[in-house]
Tab-separated table of C-alpha atoms and ligand atoms in Angstrom:
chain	number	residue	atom	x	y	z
P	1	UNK	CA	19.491	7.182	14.357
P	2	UNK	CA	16.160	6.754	13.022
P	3	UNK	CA	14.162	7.723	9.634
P	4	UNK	CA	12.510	10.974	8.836
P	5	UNK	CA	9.911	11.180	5.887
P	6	UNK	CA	11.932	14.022	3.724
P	7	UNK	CA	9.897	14.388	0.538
P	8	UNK	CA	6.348	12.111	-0.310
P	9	UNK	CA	5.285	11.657	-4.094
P	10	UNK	CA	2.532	9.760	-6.101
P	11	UNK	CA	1.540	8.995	-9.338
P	12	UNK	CA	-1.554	6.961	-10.750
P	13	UNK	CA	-2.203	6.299	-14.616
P	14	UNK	CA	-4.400	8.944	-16.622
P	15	UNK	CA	-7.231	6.147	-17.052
P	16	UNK	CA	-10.028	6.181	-14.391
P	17	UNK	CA	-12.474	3.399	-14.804
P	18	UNK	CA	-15.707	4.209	-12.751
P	19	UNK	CA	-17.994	1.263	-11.049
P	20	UNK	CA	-20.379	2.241	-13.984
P	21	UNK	CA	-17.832	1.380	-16.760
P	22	UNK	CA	-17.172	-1.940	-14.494
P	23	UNK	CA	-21.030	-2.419	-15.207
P	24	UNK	CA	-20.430	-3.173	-18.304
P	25	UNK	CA	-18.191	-5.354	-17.962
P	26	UNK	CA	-19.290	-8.470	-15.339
P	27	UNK	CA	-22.554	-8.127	-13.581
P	28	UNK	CA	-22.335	-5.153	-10.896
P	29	UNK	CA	-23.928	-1.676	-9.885
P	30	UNK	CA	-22.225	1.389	-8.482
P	31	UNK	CA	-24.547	0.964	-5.678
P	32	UNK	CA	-23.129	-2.554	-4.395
P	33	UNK	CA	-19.738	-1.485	-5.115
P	34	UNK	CA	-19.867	1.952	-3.220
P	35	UNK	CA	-22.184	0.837	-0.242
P	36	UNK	CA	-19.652	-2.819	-0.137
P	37	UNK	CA	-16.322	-0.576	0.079
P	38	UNK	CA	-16.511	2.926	-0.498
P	39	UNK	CA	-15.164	2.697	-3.985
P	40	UNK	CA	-16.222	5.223	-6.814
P	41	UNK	CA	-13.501	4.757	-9.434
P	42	UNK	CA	-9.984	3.556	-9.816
P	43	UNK	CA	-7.302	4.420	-12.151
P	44	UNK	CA	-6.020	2.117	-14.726
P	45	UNK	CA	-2.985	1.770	-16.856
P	46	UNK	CA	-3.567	1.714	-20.193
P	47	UNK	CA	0.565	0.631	-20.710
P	48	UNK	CA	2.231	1.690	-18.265
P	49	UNK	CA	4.152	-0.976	-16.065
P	50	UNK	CA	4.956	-0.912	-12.812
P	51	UNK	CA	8.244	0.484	-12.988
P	52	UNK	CA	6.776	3.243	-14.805
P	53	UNK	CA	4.376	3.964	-12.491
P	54	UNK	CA	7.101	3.593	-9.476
P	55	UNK	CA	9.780	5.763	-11.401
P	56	UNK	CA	7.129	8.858	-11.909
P	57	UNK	CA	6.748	8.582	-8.259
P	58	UNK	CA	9.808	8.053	-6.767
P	59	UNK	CA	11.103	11.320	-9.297
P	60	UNK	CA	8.305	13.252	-7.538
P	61	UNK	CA	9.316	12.283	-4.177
P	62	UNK	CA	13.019	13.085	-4.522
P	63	UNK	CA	11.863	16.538	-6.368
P	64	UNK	CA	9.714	17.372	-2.851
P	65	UNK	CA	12.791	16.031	-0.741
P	66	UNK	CA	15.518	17.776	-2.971
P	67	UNK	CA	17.383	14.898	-3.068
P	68	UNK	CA	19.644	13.952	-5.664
P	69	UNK	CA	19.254	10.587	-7.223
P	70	UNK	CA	22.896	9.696	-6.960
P	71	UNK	CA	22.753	10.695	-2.961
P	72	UNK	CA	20.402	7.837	-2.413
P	73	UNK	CA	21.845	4.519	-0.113
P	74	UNK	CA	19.150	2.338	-0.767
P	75	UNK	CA	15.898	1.475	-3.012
P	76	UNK	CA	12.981	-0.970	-1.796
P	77	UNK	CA	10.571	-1.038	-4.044
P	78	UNK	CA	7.194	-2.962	-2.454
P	79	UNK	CA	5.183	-4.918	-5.035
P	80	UNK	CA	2.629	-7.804	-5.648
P	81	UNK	CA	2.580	-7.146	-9.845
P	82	UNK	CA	6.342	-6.335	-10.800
P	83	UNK	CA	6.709	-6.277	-14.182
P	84	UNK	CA	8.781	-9.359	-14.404
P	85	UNK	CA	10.377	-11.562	-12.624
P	86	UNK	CA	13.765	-10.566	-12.963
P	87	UNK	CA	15.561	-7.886	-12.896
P	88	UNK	CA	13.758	-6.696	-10.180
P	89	UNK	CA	11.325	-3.198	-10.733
P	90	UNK	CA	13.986	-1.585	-8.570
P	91	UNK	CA	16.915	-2.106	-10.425
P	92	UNK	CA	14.675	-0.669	-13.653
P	93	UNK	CA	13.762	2.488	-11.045
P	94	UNK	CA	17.461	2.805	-10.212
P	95	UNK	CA	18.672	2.584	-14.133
P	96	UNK	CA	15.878	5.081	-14.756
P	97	UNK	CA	16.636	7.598	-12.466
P	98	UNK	CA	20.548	7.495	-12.383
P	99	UNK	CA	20.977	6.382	-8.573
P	100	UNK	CA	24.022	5.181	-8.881
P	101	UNK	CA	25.296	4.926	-5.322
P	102	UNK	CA	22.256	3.308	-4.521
P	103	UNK	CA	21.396	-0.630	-3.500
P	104	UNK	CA	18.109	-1.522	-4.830
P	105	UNK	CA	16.104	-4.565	-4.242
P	106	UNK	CA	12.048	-5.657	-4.304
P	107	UNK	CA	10.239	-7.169	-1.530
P	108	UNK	CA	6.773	-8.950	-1.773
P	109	UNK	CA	4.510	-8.119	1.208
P	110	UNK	CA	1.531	-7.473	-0.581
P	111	UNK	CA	-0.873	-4.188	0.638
P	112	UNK	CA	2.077	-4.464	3.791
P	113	UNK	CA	4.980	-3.919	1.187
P	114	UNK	CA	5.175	-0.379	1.849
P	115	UNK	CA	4.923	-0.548	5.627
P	116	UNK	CA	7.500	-3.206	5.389
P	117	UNK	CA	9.832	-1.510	3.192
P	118	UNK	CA	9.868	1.814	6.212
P	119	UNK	CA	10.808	-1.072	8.550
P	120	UNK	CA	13.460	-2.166	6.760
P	121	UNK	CA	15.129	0.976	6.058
P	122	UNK	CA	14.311	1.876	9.744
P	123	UNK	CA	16.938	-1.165	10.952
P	124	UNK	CA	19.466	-0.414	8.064
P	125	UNK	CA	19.321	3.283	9.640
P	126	UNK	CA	19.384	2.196	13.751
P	127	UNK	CA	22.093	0.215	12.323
P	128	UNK	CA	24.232	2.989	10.984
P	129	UNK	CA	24.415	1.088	7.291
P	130	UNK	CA	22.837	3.426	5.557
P	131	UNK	CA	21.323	7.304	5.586
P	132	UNK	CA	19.243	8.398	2.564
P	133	UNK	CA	16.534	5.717	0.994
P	134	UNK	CA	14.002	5.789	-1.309
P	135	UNK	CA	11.075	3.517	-0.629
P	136	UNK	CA	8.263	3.127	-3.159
P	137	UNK	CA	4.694	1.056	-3.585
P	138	UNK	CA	3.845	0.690	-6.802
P	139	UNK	CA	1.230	-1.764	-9.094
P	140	UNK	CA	-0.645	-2.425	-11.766
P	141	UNK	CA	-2.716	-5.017	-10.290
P	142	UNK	CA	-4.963	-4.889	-13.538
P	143	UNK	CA	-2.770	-7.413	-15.113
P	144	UNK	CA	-3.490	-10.166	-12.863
P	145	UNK	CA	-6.990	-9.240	-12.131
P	146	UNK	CA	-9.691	-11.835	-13.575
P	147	UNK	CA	-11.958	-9.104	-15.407
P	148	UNK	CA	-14.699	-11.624	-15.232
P	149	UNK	CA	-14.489	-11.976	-11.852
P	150	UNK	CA	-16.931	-9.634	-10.185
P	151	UNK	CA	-16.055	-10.283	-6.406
P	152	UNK	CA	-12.337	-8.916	-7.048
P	153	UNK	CA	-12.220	-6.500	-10.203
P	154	UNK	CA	-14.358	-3.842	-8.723
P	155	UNK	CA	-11.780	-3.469	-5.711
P	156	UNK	CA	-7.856	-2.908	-7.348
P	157	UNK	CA	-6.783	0.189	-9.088
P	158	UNK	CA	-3.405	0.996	-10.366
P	159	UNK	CA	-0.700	3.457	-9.091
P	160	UNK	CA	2.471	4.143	-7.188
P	161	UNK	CA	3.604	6.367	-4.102
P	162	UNK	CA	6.958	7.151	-2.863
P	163	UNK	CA	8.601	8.560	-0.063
P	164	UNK	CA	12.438	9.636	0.486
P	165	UNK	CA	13.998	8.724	3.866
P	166	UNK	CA	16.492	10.480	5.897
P	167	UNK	CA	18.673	9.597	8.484
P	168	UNK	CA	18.207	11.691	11.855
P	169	UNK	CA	19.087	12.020	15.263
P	170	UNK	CA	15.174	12.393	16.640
P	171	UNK	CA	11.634	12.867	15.456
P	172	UNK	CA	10.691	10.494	12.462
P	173	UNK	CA	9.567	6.846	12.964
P	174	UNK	CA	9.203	6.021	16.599
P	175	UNK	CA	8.650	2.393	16.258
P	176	UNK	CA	7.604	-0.010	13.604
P	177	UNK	CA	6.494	-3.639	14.120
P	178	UNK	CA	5.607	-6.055	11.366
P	179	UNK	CA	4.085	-9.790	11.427
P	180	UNK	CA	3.029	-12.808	9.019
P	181	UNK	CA	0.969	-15.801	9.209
P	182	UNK	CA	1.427	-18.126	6.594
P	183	UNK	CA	-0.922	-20.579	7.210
P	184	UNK	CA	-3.574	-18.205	6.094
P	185	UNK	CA	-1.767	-17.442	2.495
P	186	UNK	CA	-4.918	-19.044	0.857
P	187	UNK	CA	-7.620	-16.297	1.761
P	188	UNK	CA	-5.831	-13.955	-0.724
P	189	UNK	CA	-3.680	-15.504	-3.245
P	190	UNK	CA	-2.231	-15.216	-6.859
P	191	UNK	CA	-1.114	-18.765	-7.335
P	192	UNK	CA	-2.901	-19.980	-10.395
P	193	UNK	CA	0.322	-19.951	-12.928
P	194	UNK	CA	0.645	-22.342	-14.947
P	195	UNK	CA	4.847	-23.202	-14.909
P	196	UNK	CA	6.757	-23.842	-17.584
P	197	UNK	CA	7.765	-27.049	-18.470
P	198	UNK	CA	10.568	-28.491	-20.597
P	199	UNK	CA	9.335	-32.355	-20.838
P	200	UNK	CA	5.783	-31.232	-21.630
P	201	UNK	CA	6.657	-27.916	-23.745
P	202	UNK	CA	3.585	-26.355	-21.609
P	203	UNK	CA	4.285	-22.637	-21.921
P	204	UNK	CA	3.882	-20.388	-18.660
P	205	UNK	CA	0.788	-18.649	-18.164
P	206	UNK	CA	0.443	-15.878	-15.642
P	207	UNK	CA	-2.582	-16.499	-13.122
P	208	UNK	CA	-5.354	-14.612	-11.488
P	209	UNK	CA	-5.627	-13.461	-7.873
P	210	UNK	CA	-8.516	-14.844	-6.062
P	211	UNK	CA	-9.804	-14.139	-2.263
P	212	UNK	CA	-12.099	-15.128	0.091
P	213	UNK	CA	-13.334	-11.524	0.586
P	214	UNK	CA	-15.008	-11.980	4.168
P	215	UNK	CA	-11.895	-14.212	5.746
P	216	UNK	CA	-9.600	-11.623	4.749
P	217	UNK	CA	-12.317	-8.934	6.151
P	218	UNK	CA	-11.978	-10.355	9.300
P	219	UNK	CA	-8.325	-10.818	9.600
P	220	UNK	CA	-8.071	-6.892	9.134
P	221	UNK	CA	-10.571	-5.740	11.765
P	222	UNK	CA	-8.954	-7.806	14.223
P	223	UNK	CA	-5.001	-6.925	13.199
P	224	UNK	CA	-5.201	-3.439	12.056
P	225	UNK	CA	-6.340	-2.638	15.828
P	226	UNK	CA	-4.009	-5.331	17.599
P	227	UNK	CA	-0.830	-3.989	15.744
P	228	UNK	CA	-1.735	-0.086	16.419
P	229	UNK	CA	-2.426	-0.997	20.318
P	230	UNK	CA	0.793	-2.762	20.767
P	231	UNK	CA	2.443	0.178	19.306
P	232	UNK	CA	0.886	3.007	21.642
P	233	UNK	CA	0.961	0.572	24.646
P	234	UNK	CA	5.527	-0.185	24.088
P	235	UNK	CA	5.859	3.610	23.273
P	236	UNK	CA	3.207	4.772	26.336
P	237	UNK	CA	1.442	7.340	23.783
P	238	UNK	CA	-2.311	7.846	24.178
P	239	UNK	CA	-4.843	7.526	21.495
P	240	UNK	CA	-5.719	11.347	21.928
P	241	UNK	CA	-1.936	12.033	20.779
P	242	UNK	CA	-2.466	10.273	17.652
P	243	UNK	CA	-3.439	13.315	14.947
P	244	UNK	CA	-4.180	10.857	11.903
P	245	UNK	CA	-4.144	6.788	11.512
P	246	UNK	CA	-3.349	6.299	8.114
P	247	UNK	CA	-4.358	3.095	6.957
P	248	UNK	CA	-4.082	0.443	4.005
P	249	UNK	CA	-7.157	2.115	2.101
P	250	UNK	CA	-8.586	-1.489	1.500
P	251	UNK	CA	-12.099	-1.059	2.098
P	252	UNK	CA	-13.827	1.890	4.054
P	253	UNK	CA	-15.956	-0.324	5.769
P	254	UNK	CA	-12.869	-2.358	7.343
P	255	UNK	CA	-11.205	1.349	8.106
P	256	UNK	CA	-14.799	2.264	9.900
P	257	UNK	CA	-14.637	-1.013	11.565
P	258	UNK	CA	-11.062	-0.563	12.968
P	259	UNK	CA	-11.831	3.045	13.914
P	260	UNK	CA	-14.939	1.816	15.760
P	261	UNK	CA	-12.798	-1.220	17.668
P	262	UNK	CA	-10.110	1.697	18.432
P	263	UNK	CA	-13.186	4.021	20.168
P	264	UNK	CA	-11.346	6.831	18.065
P	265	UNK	CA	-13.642	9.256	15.875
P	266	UNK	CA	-13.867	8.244	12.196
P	267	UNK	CA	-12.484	11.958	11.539
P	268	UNK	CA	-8.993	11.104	12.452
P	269	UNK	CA	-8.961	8.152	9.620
P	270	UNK	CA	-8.536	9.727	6.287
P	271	UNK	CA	-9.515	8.230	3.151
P	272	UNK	CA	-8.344	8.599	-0.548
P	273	UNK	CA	-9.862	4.801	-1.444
P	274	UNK	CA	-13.347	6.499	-3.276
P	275	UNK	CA	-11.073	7.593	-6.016
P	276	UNK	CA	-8.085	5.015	-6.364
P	277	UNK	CA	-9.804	1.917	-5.076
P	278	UNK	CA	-7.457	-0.344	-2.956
P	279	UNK	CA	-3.697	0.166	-4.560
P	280	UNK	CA	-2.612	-2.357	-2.414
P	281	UNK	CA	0.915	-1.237	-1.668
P	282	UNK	CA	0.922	2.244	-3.262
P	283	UNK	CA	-2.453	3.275	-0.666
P	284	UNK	CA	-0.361	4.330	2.458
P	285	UNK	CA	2.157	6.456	0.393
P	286	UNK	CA	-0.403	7.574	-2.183
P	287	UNK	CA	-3.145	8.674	0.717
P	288	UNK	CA	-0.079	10.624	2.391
P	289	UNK	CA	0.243	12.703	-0.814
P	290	UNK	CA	-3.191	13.991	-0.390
P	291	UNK	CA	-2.844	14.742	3.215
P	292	UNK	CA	0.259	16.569	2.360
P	293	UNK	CA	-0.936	18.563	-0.931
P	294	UNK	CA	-4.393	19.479	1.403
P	295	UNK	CA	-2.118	20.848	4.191
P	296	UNK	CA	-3.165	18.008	6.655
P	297	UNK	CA	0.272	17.504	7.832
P	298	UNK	CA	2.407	19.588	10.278
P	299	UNK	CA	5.803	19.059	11.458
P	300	UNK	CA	5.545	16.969	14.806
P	301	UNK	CA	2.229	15.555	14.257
P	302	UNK	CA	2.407	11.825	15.624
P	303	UNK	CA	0.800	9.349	12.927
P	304	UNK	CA	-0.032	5.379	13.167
P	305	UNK	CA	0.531	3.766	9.967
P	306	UNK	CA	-1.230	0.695	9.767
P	307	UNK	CA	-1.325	-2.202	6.692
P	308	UNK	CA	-2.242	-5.782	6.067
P	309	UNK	CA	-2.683	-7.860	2.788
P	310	UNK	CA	-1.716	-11.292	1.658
P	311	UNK	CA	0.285	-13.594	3.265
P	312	UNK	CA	-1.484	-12.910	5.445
P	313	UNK	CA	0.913	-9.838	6.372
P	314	UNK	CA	0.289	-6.962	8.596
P	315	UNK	CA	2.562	-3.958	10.291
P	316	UNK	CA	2.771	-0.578	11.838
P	317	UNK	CA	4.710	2.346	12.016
P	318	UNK	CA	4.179	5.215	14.669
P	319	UNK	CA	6.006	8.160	13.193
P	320	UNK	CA	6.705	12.044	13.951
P	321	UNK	CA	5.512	14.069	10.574
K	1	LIG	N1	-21.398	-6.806	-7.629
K	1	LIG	C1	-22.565	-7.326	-7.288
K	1	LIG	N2	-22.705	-8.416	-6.516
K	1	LIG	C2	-21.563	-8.996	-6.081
K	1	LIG	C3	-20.285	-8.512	-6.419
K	1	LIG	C4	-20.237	-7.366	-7.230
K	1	LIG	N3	-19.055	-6.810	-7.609
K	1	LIG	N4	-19.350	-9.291	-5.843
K	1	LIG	C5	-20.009	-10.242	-5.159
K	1	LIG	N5	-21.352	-10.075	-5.315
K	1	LIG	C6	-22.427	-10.875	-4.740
K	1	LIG	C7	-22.002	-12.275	-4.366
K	1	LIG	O1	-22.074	-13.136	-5.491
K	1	LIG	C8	-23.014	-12.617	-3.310
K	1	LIG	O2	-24.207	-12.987	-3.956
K	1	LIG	P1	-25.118	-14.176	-3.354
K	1	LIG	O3	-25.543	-13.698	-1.983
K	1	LIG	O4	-26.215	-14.270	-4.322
K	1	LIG	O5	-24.222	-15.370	-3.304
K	1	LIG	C9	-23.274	-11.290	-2.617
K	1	LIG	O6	-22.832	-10.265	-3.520
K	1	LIG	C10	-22.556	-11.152	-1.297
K	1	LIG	O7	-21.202	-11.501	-1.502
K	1	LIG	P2	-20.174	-11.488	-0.326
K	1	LIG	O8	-18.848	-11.950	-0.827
K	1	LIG	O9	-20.764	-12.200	0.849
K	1	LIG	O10	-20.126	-9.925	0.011
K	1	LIG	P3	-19.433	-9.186	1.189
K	1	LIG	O11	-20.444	-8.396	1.913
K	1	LIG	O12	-18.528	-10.064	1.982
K	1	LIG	O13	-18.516	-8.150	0.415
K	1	LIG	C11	-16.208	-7.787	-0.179
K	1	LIG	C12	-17.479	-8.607	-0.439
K	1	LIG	C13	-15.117	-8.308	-1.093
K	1	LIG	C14	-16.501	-6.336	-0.535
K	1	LIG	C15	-15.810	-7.884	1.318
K	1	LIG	O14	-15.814	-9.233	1.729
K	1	LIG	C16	-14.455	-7.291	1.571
K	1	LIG	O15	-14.277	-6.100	1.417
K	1	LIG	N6	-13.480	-8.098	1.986
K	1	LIG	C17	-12.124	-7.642	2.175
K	1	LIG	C18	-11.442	-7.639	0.860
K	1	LIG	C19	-10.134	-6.885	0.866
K	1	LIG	O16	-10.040	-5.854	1.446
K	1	LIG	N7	-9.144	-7.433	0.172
K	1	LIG	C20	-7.865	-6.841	0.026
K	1	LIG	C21	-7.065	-6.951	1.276
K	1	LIG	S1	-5.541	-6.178	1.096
């Protein structure tokens, strides 16, 4: 058995903040900001928490699937800003919608959480365990963003995509593959809490992100390709039968980069990144919506999902539309 992508749904907050608001805010241009990563404006939630975000999504997704809520196995919801600790955001998604029947847990992969999360369901599926998941990216990054730190605020927006998995006999994900390096966990990194303690009554405090923006650069160029080569070689599919390569939308100039290392035409790499900056886990699922509501997407197209983020984390999926 394997997992078919039955119904796809996004949702961002009504806020868009645009590089020339950022302006006035820590010392920037629209001009370094656009020519540095394609970025024109991201949205930003002005309350909403991640669960929020993730629940509007996930309701649009099973509307486009026609699935009922209570049908749903399973719930993976992939995010680096839940709302709290615990419960987790999907347990609050599966309370909000009603999903009953369903299992629901988080995983932390960073921008790879939602490429992880179709892995996962992909082996609970081989493995006969389940048959109808939800899977979900959703953030709201802006709350651990340093807003007076210029070489990371300009590149996170808010938001949340969704997709509803079915279990089928062909067609759907082909193969998935997914990696991690720990030892590079310091190029991109939110790790500057301050914990609790009961001896010194210190009170937690929730830290910052912070990145070395050109090691993490780097580390995409070179997986993004490697992971998407090792899938086409194992499944013997050419690059020409690849329609679209839909990719973490962290940066257009890393996506340009990959496209150029692939020798594939910059056409076949769509982009929604100019408008929602990088939603780290919500991009994939959130860039798939807009290939799907402009009528990109035809049954039996083959697509190469590719993501990467912190960790460092990476992963693929080669799928059947
Ligand atoms: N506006 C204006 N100037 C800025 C700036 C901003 N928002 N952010 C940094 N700068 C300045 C720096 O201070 C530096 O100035 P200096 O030369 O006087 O020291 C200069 O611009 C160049 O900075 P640098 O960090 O070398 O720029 P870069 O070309 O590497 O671009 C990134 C920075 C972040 C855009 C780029 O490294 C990148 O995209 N990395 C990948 C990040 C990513 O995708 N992260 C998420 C992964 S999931």
């Amino acid at each position: 058995m394997t997992a078919r992508i039955a119904g796809i749904g996004a949702y961002v907050p009504e806020r868009i903040v645009t590089n020339d608001d950022l302006a006035k805010v820590v010392e920037t241009n629209n001009e370094w900001i656009f020519s540095r990563t394609g970025i024109r404006e991201r949205h930003i939630s002005t309350g909403e928490g991640t669960k929020d975000l993730a629940t509007e999504a996930a309701r649009r997704a099973l509307s486009a699937a026609e699935v009922d809520p209570k049908e749903l196995d399973l719930i993976i919801l992939g995010t680096s800003s839940p709302d709290c600790n615990f419960p987790s955001d999907a347990c609050s998604v599966q309370a909000a919608l009603g999903a009953v029947n369903a299992v629901a847990f988080d995983i932390s992969a960073a921008c790879a959480g939602f490429i992880f999360a179709m892995n996962i369901v992909q082996g609970f599926f081989m493995a006969g365990v389940y048959r109808t998941a939800l899977i979900i990216g959703a953030e709201t990054l802006s709350k651990v963003t340093d807003w007076s730190d210029r070489s990371t605020c300009v590149l996170f927006g808010d938001g949340a995509g969704a997709a509803v998995l079915k279990s089928c006999e062909s067609g759907g994900i082909v193969d998935m593959m997914m990696g991690a390096d720990g030892t590079k966990g310091s190029a991109l990194s939110c790790t500057s809490r301050t914990f609790g303690n009961f001896l010194t009554k210190t009170v937690p405090k929730m830290g910052f992100m912070s990145m070395d923006g050109q090691e993490v650069f780097r580390f995409a160029v070179r997986k993004v390709p490697e992971s998407v080569e090792i899938l086409l070689k194992k499944n013997r599919i050419s690059k020409q039968e690849i329609k679209y390569y839909v990719l973490h939308q962290a940066n257009e100039r890393i996506i340009e980069a990959a496209a150029r290392r692939l020798n594939e035409p910059i056409e076949k790499f769509p982009m929604s990144i100019a408008k929602y900056g990088n939603t780290s886990t919500a991009s994939i699922p959130l860039l798939l919506n807009e290939m799907q509501k402009q009528r990109m997407l035809s049954a039996g197209d083959k697509l190469m999902l590719s993501g990467f983020g912190a960790g460092m984390t990476w992963g693929a999926v080669l799928l059947e539309w």
